[in-house]
């Protein structure tokens, strides 16, 4: 496994449509492993292949508190969505920023796993948000296009003041 370099807003690869995965290969399995490692090391809850410079329709997501429930979605497609949620969103490709985005409250996504078997995943709340955010990356879109009320700086946690 290896940590890959995360591409940042302004790089062309983040604006292109990623291509369908037709078959799993050792190289793509390695990519998936690396994407998971890269996401975890950056404390992200999701990562799409274009964010590491690869235009393939692959995303990894883990919204669990202990970061022990990874989802690998290959050729994902949202087949159901309903409801609405508005909340703060950020992206590893847009460091130090966040913004308010409205997304569906509930989605069902159909995808293939690493063995190219089709499955469906249902997501609510943060998982629904992450699925929508990551799938947008596969079509060359960033959440900043959807931000309501402008992009904000993420506040750094204040350093604890020393007691006198
Ligand atoms: Ni992102």
mmCIF file of C-alpha atoms and ligand atoms in Angstrom:
data_model
loop_
_atom_site.group_PDB
_atom_site.id
_atom_site.type_symbol
_atom_site.label_atom_id
_atom_site.label_comp_id
_atom_site.label_asym_id
_atom_site.label_seq_id
_atom_site.Cartn_x
_atom_site.Cartn_y
_atom_site.Cartn_z
ATOM 1 C CA UNK A 1 0.000 0.000 0.000
ATOM 2 C CA UNK A 2 1.059 3.524 -0.575
ATOM 3 C CA UNK A 3 -0.223 6.980 0.092
ATOM 4 C CA UNK A 4 -0.887 8.822 -3.135
ATOM 5 C CA UNK A 5 -0.634 12.502 -3.822
ATOM 6 C CA UNK A 6 -4.004 14.255 -3.524
ATOM 7 C CA UNK A 7 -4.737 16.603 -6.404
ATOM 8 C CA UNK A 8 -6.082 20.024 -5.583
ATOM 9 C CA UNK A 9 -8.691 22.318 -7.098
ATOM 10 C CA UNK A 10 -7.274 23.994 -10.191
ATOM 11 C CA UNK A 11 -5.808 20.774 -11.574
ATOM 12 C CA UNK A 12 -7.426 19.701 -14.809
ATOM 13 C CA UNK A 13 -7.845 16.054 -13.801
ATOM 14 C CA UNK A 14 -10.491 17.128 -11.281
ATOM 15 C CA UNK A 15 -12.665 18.615 -14.041
ATOM 16 C CA UNK A 16 -12.863 15.584 -16.345
ATOM 17 C CA UNK A 17 -15.328 12.727 -16.586
ATOM 18 C CA UNK A 18 -13.818 9.497 -15.286
ATOM 19 C CA UNK A 19 -14.103 6.314 -17.343
ATOM 20 C CA UNK A 20 -16.011 3.135 -16.508
ATOM 21 C CA UNK A 21 -14.020 0.234 -15.083
ATOM 22 C CA UNK A 22 -14.523 -2.739 -17.412
ATOM 23 C CA UNK A 23 -12.514 -5.328 -15.494
ATOM 24 C CA UNK A 24 -10.634 -5.581 -12.246
ATOM 25 C CA UNK A 25 -6.882 -5.837 -12.594
ATOM 26 C CA UNK A 26 -4.044 -6.137 -10.057
ATOM 27 C CA UNK A 27 -3.209 -2.531 -10.839
ATOM 28 C CA UNK A 28 -6.742 -1.350 -10.020
ATOM 29 C CA UNK A 29 -6.818 -3.442 -6.826
ATOM 30 C CA UNK A 30 -3.640 -1.663 -5.799
ATOM 31 C CA UNK A 31 -5.271 1.667 -6.629
ATOM 32 C CA UNK A 32 -8.244 0.836 -4.368
ATOM 33 C CA UNK A 33 -5.918 -0.137 -1.494
ATOM 34 C CA UNK A 34 -3.906 3.031 -1.978
ATOM 35 C CA UNK A 35 -7.057 5.168 -2.101
ATOM 36 C CA UNK A 36 -8.211 3.746 1.233
ATOM 37 C CA UNK A 37 -4.821 4.350 2.810
ATOM 38 C CA UNK A 38 -4.669 7.855 1.368
ATOM 39 C CA UNK A 39 -8.187 8.683 2.619
ATOM 40 C CA UNK A 40 -7.483 7.407 6.128
ATOM 41 C CA UNK A 41 -4.132 9.141 6.384
ATOM 42 C CA UNK A 42 -5.767 12.444 5.391
ATOM 43 C CA UNK A 43 -8.692 11.918 7.839
ATOM 44 C CA UNK A 44 -11.162 12.066 4.973
ATOM 45 C CA UNK A 45 -14.523 10.310 4.807
ATOM 46 C CA UNK A 46 -14.315 9.732 1.076
ATOM 47 C CA UNK A 47 -11.991 9.830 -1.882
ATOM 48 C CA UNK A 48 -12.548 9.500 -5.630
ATOM 49 C CA UNK A 49 -9.946 8.169 -8.054
ATOM 50 C CA UNK A 50 -9.621 11.494 -9.963
ATOM 51 C CA UNK A 51 -8.426 13.024 -6.676
ATOM 52 C CA UNK A 52 -5.314 10.870 -6.957
ATOM 53 C CA UNK A 53 -5.032 11.640 -10.661
ATOM 54 C CA UNK A 54 -6.696 8.511 -12.048
ATOM 55 C CA UNK A 55 -9.716 8.985 -14.328
ATOM 56 C CA UNK A 56 -11.531 5.789 -13.372
ATOM 57 C CA UNK A 57 -15.010 5.509 -11.842
ATOM 58 C CA UNK A 58 -13.897 4.330 -8.402
ATOM 59 C CA UNK A 59 -14.651 5.876 -5.015
ATOM 60 C CA UNK A 60 -13.937 4.851 -1.448
ATOM 61 C CA UNK A 61 -16.012 6.041 1.499
ATOM 62 C CA UNK A 62 -15.866 5.497 5.241
ATOM 63 C CA UNK A 63 -18.083 7.677 7.424
ATOM 64 C CA UNK A 64 -17.821 5.460 10.509
ATOM 65 C CA UNK A 65 -16.480 6.985 13.699
ATOM 66 C CA UNK A 66 -13.767 4.333 14.070
ATOM 67 C CA UNK A 67 -12.924 4.425 10.362
ATOM 68 C CA UNK A 68 -13.423 0.688 10.143
ATOM 69 C CA UNK A 69 -16.313 0.439 7.664
ATOM 70 C CA UNK A 70 -14.924 1.126 4.200
ATOM 71 C CA UNK A 71 -17.107 1.042 1.112
ATOM 72 C CA UNK A 72 -15.556 0.577 -2.310
ATOM 73 C CA UNK A 73 -17.846 1.702 -5.132
ATOM 74 C CA UNK A 74 -16.881 0.927 -8.713
ATOM 75 C CA UNK A 75 -18.978 2.387 -11.551
ATOM 76 C CA UNK A 76 -21.452 3.745 -8.987
ATOM 77 C CA UNK A 77 -24.834 5.101 -10.011
ATOM 78 C CA UNK A 78 -27.452 6.704 -7.814
ATOM 79 C CA UNK A 79 -30.719 4.883 -8.466
ATOM 80 C CA UNK A 80 -32.883 6.507 -5.803
ATOM 81 C CA UNK A 81 -32.740 9.752 -3.896
ATOM 82 C CA UNK A 82 -35.145 11.621 -1.703
ATOM 83 C CA UNK A 83 -35.359 14.215 0.991
ATOM 84 C CA UNK A 84 -32.999 17.097 1.579
ATOM 85 C CA UNK A 85 -30.272 18.002 4.042
ATOM 86 C CA UNK A 86 -28.206 21.149 4.245
ATOM 87 C CA UNK A 87 -24.874 21.091 6.003
ATOM 88 C CA UNK A 88 -21.178 21.827 5.932
ATOM 89 C CA UNK A 89 -19.035 20.016 3.433
ATOM 90 C CA UNK A 90 -15.360 19.908 2.733
ATOM 91 C CA UNK A 91 -13.054 18.122 0.322
ATOM 92 C CA UNK A 92 -9.482 16.829 0.508
ATOM 93 C CA UNK A 93 -8.905 18.546 -2.848
ATOM 94 C CA UNK A 94 -9.944 21.918 -1.396
ATOM 95 C CA UNK A 95 -7.862 22.062 1.782
ATOM 96 C CA UNK A 96 -8.725 24.512 4.550
ATOM 97 C CA UNK A 97 -12.155 25.343 3.140
ATOM 98 C CA UNK A 98 -15.736 24.352 3.779
ATOM 99 C CA UNK A 99 -19.159 25.412 2.665
ATOM 100 C CA UNK A 100 -22.837 24.779 3.041
ATOM 101 C CA UNK A 101 -24.303 22.364 0.509
ATOM 102 C CA UNK A 102 -27.783 20.904 0.104
ATOM 103 C CA UNK A 103 -27.890 17.199 -0.754
ATOM 104 C CA UNK A 104 -30.491 14.431 -0.705
ATOM 105 C CA UNK A 105 -31.165 13.023 2.761
ATOM 106 C CA UNK A 106 -31.338 9.475 1.467
ATOM 107 C CA UNK A 107 -29.820 7.764 -1.554
ATOM 108 C CA UNK A 108 -29.498 4.263 -2.928
ATOM 109 C CA UNK A 109 -26.421 3.647 -5.038
ATOM 110 C CA UNK A 110 -25.755 0.675 -7.284
ATOM 111 C CA UNK A 111 -22.125 -0.203 -7.861
ATOM 112 C CA UNK A 112 -19.649 -3.011 -8.317
ATOM 113 C CA UNK A 113 -17.282 -4.187 -5.622
ATOM 114 C CA UNK A 114 -13.620 -5.115 -6.053
ATOM 115 C CA UNK A 115 -14.707 -8.468 -7.534
ATOM 116 C CA UNK A 116 -16.942 -6.629 -9.995
ATOM 117 C CA UNK A 117 -20.059 -7.988 -8.312
ATOM 118 C CA UNK A 118 -23.021 -5.633 -8.373
ATOM 119 C CA UNK A 119 -24.463 -4.521 -5.051
ATOM 120 C CA UNK A 120 -26.616 -1.754 -3.680
ATOM 121 C CA UNK A 121 -25.830 0.522 -0.785
ATOM 122 C CA UNK A 122 -28.331 2.685 1.011
ATOM 123 C CA UNK A 123 -27.162 5.873 2.680
ATOM 124 C CA UNK A 124 -28.717 8.444 4.999
ATOM 125 C CA UNK A 125 -27.307 11.639 6.487
ATOM 126 C CA UNK A 126 -23.517 11.812 6.193
ATOM 127 C CA UNK A 127 -23.294 8.638 4.103
ATOM 128 C CA UNK A 128 -25.815 10.016 1.588
ATOM 129 C CA UNK A 129 -23.849 13.267 1.496
ATOM 130 C CA UNK A 130 -20.535 11.460 0.996
ATOM 131 C CA UNK A 131 -21.931 9.275 -1.790
ATOM 132 C CA UNK A 132 -23.231 12.335 -3.682
ATOM 133 C CA UNK A 133 -20.018 14.288 -3.121
ATOM 134 C CA UNK A 134 -17.747 11.467 -4.303
ATOM 135 C CA UNK A 135 -19.890 10.616 -7.333
ATOM 136 C CA UNK A 136 -19.742 14.258 -8.415
ATOM 137 C CA UNK A 137 -15.933 13.914 -8.557
ATOM 138 C CA UNK A 138 -16.362 11.170 -11.165
ATOM 139 C CA UNK A 139 -18.112 13.666 -13.427
ATOM 140 C CA UNK A 140 -15.562 16.397 -12.886
ATOM 141 C CA UNK A 141 -17.546 18.387 -10.334
ATOM 142 C CA UNK A 142 -16.481 19.803 -6.984
ATOM 143 C CA UNK A 143 -18.768 20.732 -4.109
ATOM 144 C CA UNK A 144 -17.646 24.353 -4.420
ATOM 145 C CA UNK A 145 -19.984 24.647 -7.426
ATOM 146 C CA UNK A 146 -22.928 23.948 -5.113
ATOM 147 C CA UNK A 147 -21.929 26.032 -2.111
ATOM 148 C CA UNK A 148 -24.581 28.323 -0.699
ATOM 149 C CA UNK A 149 -23.402 31.572 0.837
ATOM 150 C CA UNK A 150 -19.762 31.320 -0.169
ATOM 151 C CA UNK A 151 -16.759 29.234 0.706
ATOM 152 C CA UNK A 152 -15.450 29.612 4.250
ATOM 153 C CA UNK A 153 -12.119 29.030 5.902
ATOM 154 C CA UNK A 154 -12.039 26.083 8.261
ATOM 155 C CA UNK A 155 -11.292 27.463 11.687
ATOM 156 C CA UNK A 156 -8.154 26.015 13.143
ATOM 157 C CA UNK A 157 -8.624 24.752 16.667
ATOM 158 C CA UNK A 158 -7.369 27.443 18.995
ATOM 159 C CA UNK A 159 -4.218 26.680 20.878
ATOM 160 C CA UNK A 160 -4.746 26.255 24.522
ATOM 161 C CA UNK A 161 -3.609 29.257 26.441
ATOM 162 C CA UNK A 162 -1.113 28.643 29.133
ATOM 163 C CA UNK A 163 -2.346 29.264 32.641
ATOM 164 C CA UNK A 164 -0.340 31.848 34.529
HETATM 165 NI NI1 LIG B 1 -14.098 15.767 -2.500
#
